[in-house]
Tab-separated table of C-alpha atoms and ligand atoms in Angstrom:
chain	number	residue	atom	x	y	z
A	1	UNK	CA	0.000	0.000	0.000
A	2	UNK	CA	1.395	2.887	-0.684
A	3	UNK	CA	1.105	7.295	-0.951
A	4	UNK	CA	-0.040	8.330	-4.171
A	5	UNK	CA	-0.552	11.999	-5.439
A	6	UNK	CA	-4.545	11.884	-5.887
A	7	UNK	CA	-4.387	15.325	-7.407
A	8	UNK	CA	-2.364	18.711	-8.082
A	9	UNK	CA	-3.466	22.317	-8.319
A	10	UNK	CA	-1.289	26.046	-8.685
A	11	UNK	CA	-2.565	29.580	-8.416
A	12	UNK	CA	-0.479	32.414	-9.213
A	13	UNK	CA	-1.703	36.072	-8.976
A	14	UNK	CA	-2.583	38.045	-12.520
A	15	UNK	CA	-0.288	40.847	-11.855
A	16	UNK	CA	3.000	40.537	-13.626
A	17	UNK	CA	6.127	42.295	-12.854
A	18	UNK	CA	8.634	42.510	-16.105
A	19	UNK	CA	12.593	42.405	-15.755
A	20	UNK	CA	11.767	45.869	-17.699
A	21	UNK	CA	9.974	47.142	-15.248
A	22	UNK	CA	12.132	45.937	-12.078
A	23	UNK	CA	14.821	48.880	-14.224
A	24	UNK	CA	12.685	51.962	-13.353
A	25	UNK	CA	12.552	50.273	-9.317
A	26	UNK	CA	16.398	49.806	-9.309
A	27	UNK	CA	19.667	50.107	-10.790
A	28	UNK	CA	19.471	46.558	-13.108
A	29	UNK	CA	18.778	45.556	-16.676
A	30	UNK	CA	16.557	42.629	-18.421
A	31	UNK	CA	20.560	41.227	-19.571
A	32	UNK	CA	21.828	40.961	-15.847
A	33	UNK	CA	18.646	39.159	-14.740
A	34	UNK	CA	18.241	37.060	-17.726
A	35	UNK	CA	21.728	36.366	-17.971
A	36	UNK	CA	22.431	35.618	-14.138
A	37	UNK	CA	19.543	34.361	-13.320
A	38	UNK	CA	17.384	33.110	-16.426
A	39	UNK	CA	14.124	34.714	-14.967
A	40	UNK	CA	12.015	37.177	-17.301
A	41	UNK	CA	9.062	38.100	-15.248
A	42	UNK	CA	7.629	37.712	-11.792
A	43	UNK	CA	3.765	37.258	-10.297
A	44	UNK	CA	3.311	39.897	-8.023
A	45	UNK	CA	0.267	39.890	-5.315
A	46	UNK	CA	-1.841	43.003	-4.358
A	47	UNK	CA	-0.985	44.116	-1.538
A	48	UNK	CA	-4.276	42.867	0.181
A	49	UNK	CA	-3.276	39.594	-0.380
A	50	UNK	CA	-2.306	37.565	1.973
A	51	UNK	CA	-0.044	34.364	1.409
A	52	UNK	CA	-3.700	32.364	3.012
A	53	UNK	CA	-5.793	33.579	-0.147
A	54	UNK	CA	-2.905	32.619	-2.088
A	55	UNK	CA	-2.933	29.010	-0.579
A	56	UNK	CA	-6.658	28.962	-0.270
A	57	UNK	CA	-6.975	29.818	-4.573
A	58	UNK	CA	-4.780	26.959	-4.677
A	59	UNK	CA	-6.357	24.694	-2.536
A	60	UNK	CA	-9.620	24.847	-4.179
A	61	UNK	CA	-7.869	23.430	-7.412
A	62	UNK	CA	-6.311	20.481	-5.924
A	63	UNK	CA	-9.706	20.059	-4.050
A	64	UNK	CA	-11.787	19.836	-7.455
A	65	UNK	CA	-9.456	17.933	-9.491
A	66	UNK	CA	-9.022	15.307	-6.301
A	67	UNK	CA	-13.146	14.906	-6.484
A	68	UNK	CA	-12.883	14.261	-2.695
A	69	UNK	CA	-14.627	16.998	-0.152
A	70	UNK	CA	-12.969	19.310	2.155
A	71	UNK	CA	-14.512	17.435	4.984
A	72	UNK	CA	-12.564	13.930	3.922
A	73	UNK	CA	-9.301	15.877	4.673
A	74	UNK	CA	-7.289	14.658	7.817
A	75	UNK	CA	-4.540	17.087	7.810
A	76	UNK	CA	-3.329	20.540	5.675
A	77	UNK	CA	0.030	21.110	6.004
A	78	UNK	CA	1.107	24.908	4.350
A	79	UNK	CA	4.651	25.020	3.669
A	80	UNK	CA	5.482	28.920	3.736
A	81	UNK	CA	8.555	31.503	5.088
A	82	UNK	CA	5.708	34.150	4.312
A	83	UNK	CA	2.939	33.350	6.888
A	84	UNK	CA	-0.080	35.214	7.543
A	85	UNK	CA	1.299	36.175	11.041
A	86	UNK	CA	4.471	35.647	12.844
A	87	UNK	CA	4.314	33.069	14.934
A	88	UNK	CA	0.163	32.166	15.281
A	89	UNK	CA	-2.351	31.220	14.219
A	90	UNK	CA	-0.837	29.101	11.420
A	91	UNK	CA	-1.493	30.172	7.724
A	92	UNK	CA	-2.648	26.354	7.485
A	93	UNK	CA	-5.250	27.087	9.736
A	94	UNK	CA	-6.606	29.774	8.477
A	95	UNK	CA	-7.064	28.122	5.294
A	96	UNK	CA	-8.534	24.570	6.559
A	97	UNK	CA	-11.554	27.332	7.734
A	98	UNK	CA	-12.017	28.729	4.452
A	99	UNK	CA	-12.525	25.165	2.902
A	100	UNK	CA	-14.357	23.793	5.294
A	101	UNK	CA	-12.337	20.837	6.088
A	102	UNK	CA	-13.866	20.472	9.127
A	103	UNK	CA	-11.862	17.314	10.045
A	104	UNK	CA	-8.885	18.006	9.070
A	105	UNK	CA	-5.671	19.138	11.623
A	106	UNK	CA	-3.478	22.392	10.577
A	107	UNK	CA	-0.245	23.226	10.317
A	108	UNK	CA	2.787	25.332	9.173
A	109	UNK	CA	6.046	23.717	7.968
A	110	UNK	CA	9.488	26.012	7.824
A	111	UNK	CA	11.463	25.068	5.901
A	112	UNK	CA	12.441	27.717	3.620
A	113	UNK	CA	12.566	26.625	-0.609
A	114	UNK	CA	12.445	22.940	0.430
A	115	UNK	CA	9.500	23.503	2.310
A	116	UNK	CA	7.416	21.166	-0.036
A	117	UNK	CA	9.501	18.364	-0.312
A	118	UNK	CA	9.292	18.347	3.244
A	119	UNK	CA	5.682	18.485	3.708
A	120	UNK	CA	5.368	15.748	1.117
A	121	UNK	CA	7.759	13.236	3.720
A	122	UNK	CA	5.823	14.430	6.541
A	123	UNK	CA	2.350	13.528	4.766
A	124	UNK	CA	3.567	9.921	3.787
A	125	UNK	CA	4.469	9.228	7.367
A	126	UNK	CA	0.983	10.282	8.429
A	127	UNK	CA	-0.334	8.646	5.841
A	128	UNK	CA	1.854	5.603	6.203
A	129	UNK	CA	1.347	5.596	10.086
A	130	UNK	CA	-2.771	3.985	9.235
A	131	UNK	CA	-4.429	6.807	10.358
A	132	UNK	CA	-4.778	9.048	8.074
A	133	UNK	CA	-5.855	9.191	4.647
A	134	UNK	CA	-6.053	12.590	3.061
A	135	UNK	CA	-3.585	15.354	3.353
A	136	UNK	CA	-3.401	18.619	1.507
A	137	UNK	CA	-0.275	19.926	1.106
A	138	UNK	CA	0.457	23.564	-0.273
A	139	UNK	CA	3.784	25.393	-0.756
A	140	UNK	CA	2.438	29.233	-0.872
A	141	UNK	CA	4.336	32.569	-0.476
A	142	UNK	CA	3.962	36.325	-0.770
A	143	UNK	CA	7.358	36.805	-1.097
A	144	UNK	CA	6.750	40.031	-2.650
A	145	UNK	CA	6.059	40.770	1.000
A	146	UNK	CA	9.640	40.381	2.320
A	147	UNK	CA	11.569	41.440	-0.462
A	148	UNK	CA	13.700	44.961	0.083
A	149	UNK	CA	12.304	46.584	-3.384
A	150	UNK	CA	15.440	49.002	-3.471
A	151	UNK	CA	18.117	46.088	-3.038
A	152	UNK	CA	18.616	44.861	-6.460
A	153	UNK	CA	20.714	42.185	-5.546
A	154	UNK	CA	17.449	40.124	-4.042
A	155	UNK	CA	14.427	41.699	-5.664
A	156	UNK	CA	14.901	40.731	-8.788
A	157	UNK	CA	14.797	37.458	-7.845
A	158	UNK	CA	10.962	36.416	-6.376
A	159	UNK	CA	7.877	35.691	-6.942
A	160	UNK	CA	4.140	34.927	-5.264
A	161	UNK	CA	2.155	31.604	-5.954
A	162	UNK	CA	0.928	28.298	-4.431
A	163	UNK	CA	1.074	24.863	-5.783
A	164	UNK	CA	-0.858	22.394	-3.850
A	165	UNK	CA	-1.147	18.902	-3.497
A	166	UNK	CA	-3.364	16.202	-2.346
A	167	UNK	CA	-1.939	13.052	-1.105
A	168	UNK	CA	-3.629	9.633	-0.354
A	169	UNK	CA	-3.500	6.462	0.743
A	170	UNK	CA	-2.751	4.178	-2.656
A	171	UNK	CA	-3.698	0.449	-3.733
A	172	UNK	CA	-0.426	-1.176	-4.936
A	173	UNK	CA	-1.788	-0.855	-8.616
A	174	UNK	CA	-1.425	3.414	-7.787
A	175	UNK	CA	1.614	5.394	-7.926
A	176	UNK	CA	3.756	6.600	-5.293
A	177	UNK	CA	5.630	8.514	-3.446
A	178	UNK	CA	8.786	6.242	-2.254
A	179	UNK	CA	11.150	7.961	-0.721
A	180	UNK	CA	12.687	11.226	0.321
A	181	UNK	CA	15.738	12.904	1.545
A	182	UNK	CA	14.862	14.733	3.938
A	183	UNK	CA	17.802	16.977	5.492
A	184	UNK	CA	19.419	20.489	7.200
A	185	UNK	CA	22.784	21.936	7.433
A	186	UNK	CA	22.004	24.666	10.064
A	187	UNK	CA	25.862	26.128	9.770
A	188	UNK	CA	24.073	27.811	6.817
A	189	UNK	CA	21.350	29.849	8.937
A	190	UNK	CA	23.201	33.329	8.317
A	191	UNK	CA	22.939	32.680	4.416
A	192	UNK	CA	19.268	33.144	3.995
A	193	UNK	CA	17.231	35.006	6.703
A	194	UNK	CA	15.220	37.961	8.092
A	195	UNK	CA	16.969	39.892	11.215
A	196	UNK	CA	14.131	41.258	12.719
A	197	UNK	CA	10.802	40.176	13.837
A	198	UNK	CA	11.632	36.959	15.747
A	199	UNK	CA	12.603	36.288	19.292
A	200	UNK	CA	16.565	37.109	18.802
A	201	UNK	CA	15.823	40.317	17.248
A	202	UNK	CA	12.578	41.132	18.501
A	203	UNK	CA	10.933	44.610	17.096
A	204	UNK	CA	10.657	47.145	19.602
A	205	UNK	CA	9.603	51.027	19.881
A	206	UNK	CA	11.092	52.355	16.778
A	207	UNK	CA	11.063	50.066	13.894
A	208	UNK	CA	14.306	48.624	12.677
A	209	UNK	CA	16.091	49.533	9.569
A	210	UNK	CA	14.836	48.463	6.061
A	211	UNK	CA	17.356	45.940	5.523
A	212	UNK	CA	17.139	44.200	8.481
A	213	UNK	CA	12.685	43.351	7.829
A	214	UNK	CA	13.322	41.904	4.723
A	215	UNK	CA	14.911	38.943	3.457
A	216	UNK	CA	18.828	39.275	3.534
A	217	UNK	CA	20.678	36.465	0.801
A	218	UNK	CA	24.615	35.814	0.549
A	219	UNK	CA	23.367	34.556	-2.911
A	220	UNK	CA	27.275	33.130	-3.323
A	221	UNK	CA	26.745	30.538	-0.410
A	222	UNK	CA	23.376	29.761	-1.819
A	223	UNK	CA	24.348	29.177	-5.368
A	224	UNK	CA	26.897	26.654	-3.975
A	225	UNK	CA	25.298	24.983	-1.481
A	226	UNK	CA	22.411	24.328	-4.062
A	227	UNK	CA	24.619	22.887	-6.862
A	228	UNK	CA	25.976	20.392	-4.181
A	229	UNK	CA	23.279	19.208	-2.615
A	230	UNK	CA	21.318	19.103	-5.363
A	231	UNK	CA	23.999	16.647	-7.102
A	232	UNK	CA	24.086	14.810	-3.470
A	233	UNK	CA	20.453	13.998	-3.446
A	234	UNK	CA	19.584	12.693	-7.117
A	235	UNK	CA	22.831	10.802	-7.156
A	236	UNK	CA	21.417	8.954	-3.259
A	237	UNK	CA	18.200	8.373	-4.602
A	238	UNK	CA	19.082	7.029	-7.453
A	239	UNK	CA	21.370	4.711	-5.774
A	240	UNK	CA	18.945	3.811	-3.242
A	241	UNK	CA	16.738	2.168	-5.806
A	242	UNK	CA	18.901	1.021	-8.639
A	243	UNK	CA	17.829	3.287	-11.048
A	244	UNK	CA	19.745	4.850	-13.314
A	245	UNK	CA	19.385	8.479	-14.859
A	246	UNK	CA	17.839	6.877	-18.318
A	247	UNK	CA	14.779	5.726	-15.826
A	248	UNK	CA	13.538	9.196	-14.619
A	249	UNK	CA	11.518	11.111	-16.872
A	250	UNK	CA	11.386	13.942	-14.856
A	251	UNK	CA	13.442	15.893	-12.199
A	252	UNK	CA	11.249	19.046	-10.786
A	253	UNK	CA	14.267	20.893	-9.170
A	254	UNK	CA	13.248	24.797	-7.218
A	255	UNK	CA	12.947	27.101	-9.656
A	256	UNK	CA	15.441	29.247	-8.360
A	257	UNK	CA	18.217	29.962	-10.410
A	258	UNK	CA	18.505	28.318	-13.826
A	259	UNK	CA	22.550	28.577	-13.391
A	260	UNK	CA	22.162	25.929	-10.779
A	261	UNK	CA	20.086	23.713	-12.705
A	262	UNK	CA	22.291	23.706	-15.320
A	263	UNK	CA	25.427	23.073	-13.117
A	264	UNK	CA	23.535	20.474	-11.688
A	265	UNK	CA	22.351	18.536	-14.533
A	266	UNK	CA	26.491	18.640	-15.698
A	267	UNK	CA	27.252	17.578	-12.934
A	268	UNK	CA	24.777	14.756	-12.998
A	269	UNK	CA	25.623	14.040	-16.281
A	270	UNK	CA	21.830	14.915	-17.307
A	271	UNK	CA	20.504	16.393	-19.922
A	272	UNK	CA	18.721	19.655	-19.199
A	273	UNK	CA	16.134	18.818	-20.606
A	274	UNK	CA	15.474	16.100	-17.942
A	275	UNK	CA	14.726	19.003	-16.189
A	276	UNK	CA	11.166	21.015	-15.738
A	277	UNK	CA	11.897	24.694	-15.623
A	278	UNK	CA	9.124	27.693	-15.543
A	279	UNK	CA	11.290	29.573	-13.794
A	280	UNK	CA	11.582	32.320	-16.301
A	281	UNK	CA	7.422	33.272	-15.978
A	282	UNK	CA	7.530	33.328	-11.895
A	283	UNK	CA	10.556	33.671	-10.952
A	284	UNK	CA	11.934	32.020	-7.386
A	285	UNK	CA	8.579	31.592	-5.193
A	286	UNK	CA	10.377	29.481	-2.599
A	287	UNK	CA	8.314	26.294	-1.521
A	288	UNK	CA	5.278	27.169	-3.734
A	289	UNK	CA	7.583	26.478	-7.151
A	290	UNK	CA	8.257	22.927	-7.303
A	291	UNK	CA	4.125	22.560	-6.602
A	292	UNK	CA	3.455	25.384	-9.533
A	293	UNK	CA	5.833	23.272	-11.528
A	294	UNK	CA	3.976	20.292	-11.120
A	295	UNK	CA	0.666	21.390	-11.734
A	296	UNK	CA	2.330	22.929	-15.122
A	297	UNK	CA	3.125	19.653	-15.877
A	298	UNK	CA	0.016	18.238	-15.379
A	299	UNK	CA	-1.982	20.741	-17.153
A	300	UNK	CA	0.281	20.428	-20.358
A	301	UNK	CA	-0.071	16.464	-20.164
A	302	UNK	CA	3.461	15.733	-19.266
A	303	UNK	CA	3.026	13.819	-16.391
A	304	UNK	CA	2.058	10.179	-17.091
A	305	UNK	CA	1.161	7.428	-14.613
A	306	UNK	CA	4.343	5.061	-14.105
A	307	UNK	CA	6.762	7.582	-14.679
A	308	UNK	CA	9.441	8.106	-12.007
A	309	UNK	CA	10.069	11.903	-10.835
A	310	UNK	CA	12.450	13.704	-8.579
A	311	UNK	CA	11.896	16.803	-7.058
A	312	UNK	CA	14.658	18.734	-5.279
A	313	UNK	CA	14.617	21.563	-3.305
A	314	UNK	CA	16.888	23.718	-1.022
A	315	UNK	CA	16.873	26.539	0.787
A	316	UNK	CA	16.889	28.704	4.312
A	317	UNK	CA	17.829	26.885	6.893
A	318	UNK	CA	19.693	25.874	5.374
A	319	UNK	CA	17.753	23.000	4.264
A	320	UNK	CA	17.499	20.259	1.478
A	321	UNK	CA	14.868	17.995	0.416
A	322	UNK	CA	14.090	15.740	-2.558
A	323	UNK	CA	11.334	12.874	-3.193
A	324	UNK	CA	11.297	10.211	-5.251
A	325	UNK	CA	7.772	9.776	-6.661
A	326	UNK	CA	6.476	6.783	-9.146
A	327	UNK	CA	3.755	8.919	-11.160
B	1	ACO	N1	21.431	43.990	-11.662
B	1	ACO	C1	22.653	44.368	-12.023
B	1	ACO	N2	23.746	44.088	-11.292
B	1	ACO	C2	23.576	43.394	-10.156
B	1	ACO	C3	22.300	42.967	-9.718
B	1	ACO	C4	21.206	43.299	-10.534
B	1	ACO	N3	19.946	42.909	-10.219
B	1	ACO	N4	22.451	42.292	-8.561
B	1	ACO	C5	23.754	42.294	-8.270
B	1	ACO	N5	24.429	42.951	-9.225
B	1	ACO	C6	25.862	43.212	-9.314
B	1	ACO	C7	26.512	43.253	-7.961
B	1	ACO	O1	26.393	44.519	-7.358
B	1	ACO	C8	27.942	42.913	-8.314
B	1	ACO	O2	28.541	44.075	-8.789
B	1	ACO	P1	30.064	44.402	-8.430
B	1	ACO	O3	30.856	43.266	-9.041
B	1	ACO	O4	30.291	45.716	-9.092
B	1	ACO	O5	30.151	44.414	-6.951
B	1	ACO	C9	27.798	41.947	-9.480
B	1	ACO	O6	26.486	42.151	-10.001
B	1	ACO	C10	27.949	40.518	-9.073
B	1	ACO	O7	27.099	40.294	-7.933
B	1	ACO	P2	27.098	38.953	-7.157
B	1	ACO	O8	26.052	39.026	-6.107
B	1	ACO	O9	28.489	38.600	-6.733
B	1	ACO	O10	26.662	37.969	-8.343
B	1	ACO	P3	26.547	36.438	-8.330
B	1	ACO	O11	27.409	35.880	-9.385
B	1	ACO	O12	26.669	35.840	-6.967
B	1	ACO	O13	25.039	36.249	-8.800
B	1	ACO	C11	22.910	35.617	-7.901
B	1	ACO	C12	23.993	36.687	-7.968
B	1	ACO	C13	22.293	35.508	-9.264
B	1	ACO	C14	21.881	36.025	-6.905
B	1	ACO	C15	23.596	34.286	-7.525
B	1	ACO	O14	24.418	34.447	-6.387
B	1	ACO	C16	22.611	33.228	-7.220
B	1	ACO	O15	21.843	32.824	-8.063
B	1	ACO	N6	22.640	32.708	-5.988
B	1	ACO	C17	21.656	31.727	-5.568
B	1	ACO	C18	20.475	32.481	-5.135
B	1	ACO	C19	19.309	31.623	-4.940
B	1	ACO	O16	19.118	30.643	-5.611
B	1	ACO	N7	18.555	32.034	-3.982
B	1	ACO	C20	17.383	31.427	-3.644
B	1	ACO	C21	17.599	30.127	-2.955
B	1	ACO	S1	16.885	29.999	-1.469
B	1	ACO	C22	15.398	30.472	-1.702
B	1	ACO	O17	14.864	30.075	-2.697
B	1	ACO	C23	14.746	31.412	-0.746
């Protein structure tokens, strides 16, 4: 018996933001971003928008397509760095409400980029563990939220979406999800973080500088940490389960960078093409892109039952995830 992935969904908001238009907000050009980064344009949330109605848009999808009703839900995990609130109630909450899953348990996962390769372990343990048999999952983030708009080093970068998924207990004849990698290298917390807000750096009287709200990125320690784990965790899974590269038809990396795909897929000895990209039309939207991704797929046919599929993600923490998944 195993986990299988009963249905996927996406939203991403209307508004987009152009690499032209990020070079009247800062000093940049549509060259450096392509070039550096291969992103061309970015969804970008009003500013009543809240990462929940993101997730809850989302949500909905993966609730139609999965033909099941919010009420046979037993858990909705939201993995976000953007919640509604710091600290409580959990965005995950907030949307199990607004569908009506009236039996189903809440939560928040943190875990940065990798936040949905994480949630997808966590729901095939519950799963797994006999008692449960439905669990949304949904990477969403208003990232737009945290960025610093005049530091053109990070702003250029992000996006806002959610992809969700529902997962469910399989028959042997359905697909699965069979394993993960599931990890953290904390040494890396200064590499990716906000100063201010939390307990260490708590916001008092006068509000703190502008640079220490919003998301702070030695983008050099990223980039490298991300080609190697990356590498690390296809190369493990594969191993794990005697595959070989010619067996996956798909690997659904974070749509961060496309300089660390590529340097990944080199080093795996992969052909890019091996690898699903949309990162150019939303840019990096942290652990809502490998779910957008996915539902992309879906929607344009490509993913077909049987197929094997590895997603990979990384990010603050810093942390790194990837699942292998038999379509
Ligand atoms: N436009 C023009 N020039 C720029 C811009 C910009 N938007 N941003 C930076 N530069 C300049 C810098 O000022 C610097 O100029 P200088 O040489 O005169 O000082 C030069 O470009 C090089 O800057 P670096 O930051 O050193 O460039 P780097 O090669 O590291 O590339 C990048 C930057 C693209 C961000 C890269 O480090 C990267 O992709 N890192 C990984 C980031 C990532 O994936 N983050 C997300 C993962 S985690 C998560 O998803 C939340």
């Amino acid at each position: 018996m195993g986990v299988k992935i009963l249905s996927v969904g996406a939203w991403t908001p209307s508004k987009v933001l152009t690499n032209d238009d990020l070079t009247k907000m800062v000093d940049t050009s549509d060259e450096w971003i392509r070039t550096m980064t291969g992103i061309c344009e970015r969804r970008i949330a009003d500013e009543d928008t809240a990462t929940s109605d993101i997730a809850y848009n989302a949500a909905k999808i993966a609730l139609e397509r999965a033909k099941i009703n919010a009420d046979e839900l037993d858990m909705i995990i939201v993995a976000t760095a953007t919640p509604d609130y710091i600290g409580f109630p959990a965005t995950a909450c907030i949307v199990q409400d607004r569908i009506g899953a009236t039996k189903a348990g809440a939560f928040d996962l943190v875990a940065g980029c990798s936040g949905l390769s994480y949630a997808i372990e966590v729901a095939r343990g519950l799963i797994n563990n006999g008692r449960m048999k439905n669990i949304m999952i949904i990477g969403a983030e208003k990232l737009s939220s945290i960025v610093n708009w005049n530091d053109r080093s990070t702003c250029c970068l992000f996006g806002d979406g959610a992809g969700s998924l529902i997962l469910s207990k399989g028959s042997d004849a359905d697909g699965d999800i069979i394993d993960s990698i599931v990890r953290a290298d904390g040494s890396g917390e200064c590499a990716l973080k906000i100063n201010a807000g939390g307990s260490r750096n708590p916001i008092k009287d006068t509000l703190p500088d502008i640079t220490e709200r919003t998301l702070y990125m030695d983008g050099q320690a990223v980039y490298n940490f991300a080609v190697k784990v990356n590498t690390e965790m296809v190369k493990e899974l594969l191993e794990r389960h005697n595959l070989t590269a010619d067996d996956i038809a798909w690997i659904v990396p974070h749509q961060a960078n496309y300089r660390i795909i590529k340097a990944a897929s080199k080093r795996l000895k992969l052909d890019e093409s091996k690898f699903y990209m949309n990162l150019k039309d939303y840019g990096n939207t942290s652990a809502a892109s490998i779910g957008i991704a996915l539902n992309e797929m879906h929607e344009k046919g490509l993913l077909k039952r049987g197929d094997y599929i590895i997603t990979m993600g990384f990010g603050a923490g810093l942390t790194y995830a990837a699942n292998l998944i038999k379509y």
